[in-house]
Amino acid sequence: MKKKKMLIVPIFLPHEGCPYRCVFCSQVDITGTRYTADEKHVLDTLKTYLGPDFNSNRASK
């Protein structure tokens, strides 16, 4: 059986649970907004990268 190649999908979740405010990562300081990525946003990003190979049932586990 052929082994599937692992794919790394870059999803940036700024300030999600981090107590620090580093200048390179603090989106509140950089953009002035507090946005929290919800599940729909993350799944939509995965669909964009993976296209027809994306399986939301597998990804949400």
Short mmCIF file of C-alpha atoms in Angstrom, two decimals:
data_model
loop_
_atom_site.label_atom_id
_atom_site.label_comp_id
_atom_site.label_asym_id
_atom_site.label_seq_id
_atom_site.Cartn_x
_atom_site.Cartn_y
_atom_site.Cartn_z
CA MET A 1 0.00 0.00 0.00
CA LYS A 2 1.35 3.42 -0.94
CA LYS A 3 1.90 5.73 2.02
CA LYS A 4 0.34 9.21 1.70
CA LYS A 5 2.72 12.13 1.90
CA MET A 6 2.15 14.32 4.95
CA LEU A 7 1.09 17.87 4.14
CA ILE A 8 1.76 20.79 6.46
CA VAL A 9 -0.85 23.53 6.18
CA PRO A 10 0.18 26.87 7.69
CA ILE A 11 -2.54 28.25 9.94
CA PHE A 12 -1.55 31.20 12.07
CA LEU A 13 -3.53 31.47 15.31
CA PRO A 14 -2.22 34.70 16.82
CA HIS A 15 -2.54 35.25 20.55
CA GLU A 16 -4.61 32.07 21.04
CA GLY A 17 -3.85 31.32 24.68
CA CYS A 18 -0.45 33.00 24.79
CA PRO A 19 -0.03 35.32 27.81
CA TYR A 20 2.81 37.31 26.21
CA ARG A 21 2.75 40.31 23.85
CA CYS A 22 5.82 39.76 21.65
CA VAL A 23 6.20 42.50 19.02
CA PHE A 24 6.37 39.99 16.15
CA CYS A 25 3.22 38.10 17.16
CA SER A 26 0.86 40.35 19.14
CA GLN A 27 -1.95 40.99 16.66
CA VAL A 28 -3.62 43.38 19.09
CA ASP A 29 -0.52 45.60 19.00
CA ILE A 30 0.05 45.11 15.26
CA THR A 31 -3.51 45.49 13.93
CA GLY A 32 -5.43 46.97 16.85
CA THR A 33 -8.01 44.17 16.70
CA ARG A 34 -8.80 41.09 18.76
CA TYR A 35 -9.84 38.40 16.29
CA THR A 36 -10.34 34.80 17.38
CA ALA A 37 -10.35 32.20 14.62
CA ASP A 38 -13.46 30.06 14.91
CA GLU A 39 -13.80 26.48 13.68
CA LYS A 40 -15.45 27.55 10.39
CA HIS A 41 -12.55 29.88 9.53
CA VAL A 42 -9.96 27.15 10.19
CA LEU A 43 -11.93 24.56 8.17
CA ASP A 44 -12.34 27.03 5.27
CA THR A 45 -8.57 27.62 5.28
CA LEU A 46 -7.95 23.87 5.16
CA LYS A 47 -10.41 23.48 2.27
CA THR A 48 -8.55 26.20 0.37
CA TYR A 49 -5.19 24.46 0.77
CA LEU A 50 -6.32 20.86 0.37
CA GLY A 51 -9.11 21.28 -2.17
CA PRO A 52 -10.97 18.09 -3.09
CA ASP A 53 -8.73 15.95 -0.83
CA PHE A 54 -10.04 17.72 2.28
CA ASN A 55 -12.18 15.62 4.64
CA SER A 56 -13.77 17.82 7.32
CA ASN A 57 -14.87 14.81 9.37
CA ARG A 58 -11.28 13.66 9.70
CA ALA A 59 -9.90 17.17 10.30
CA SER A 60 -12.24 18.04 13.13
CA LYS A 61 -11.25 15.05 15.25
#
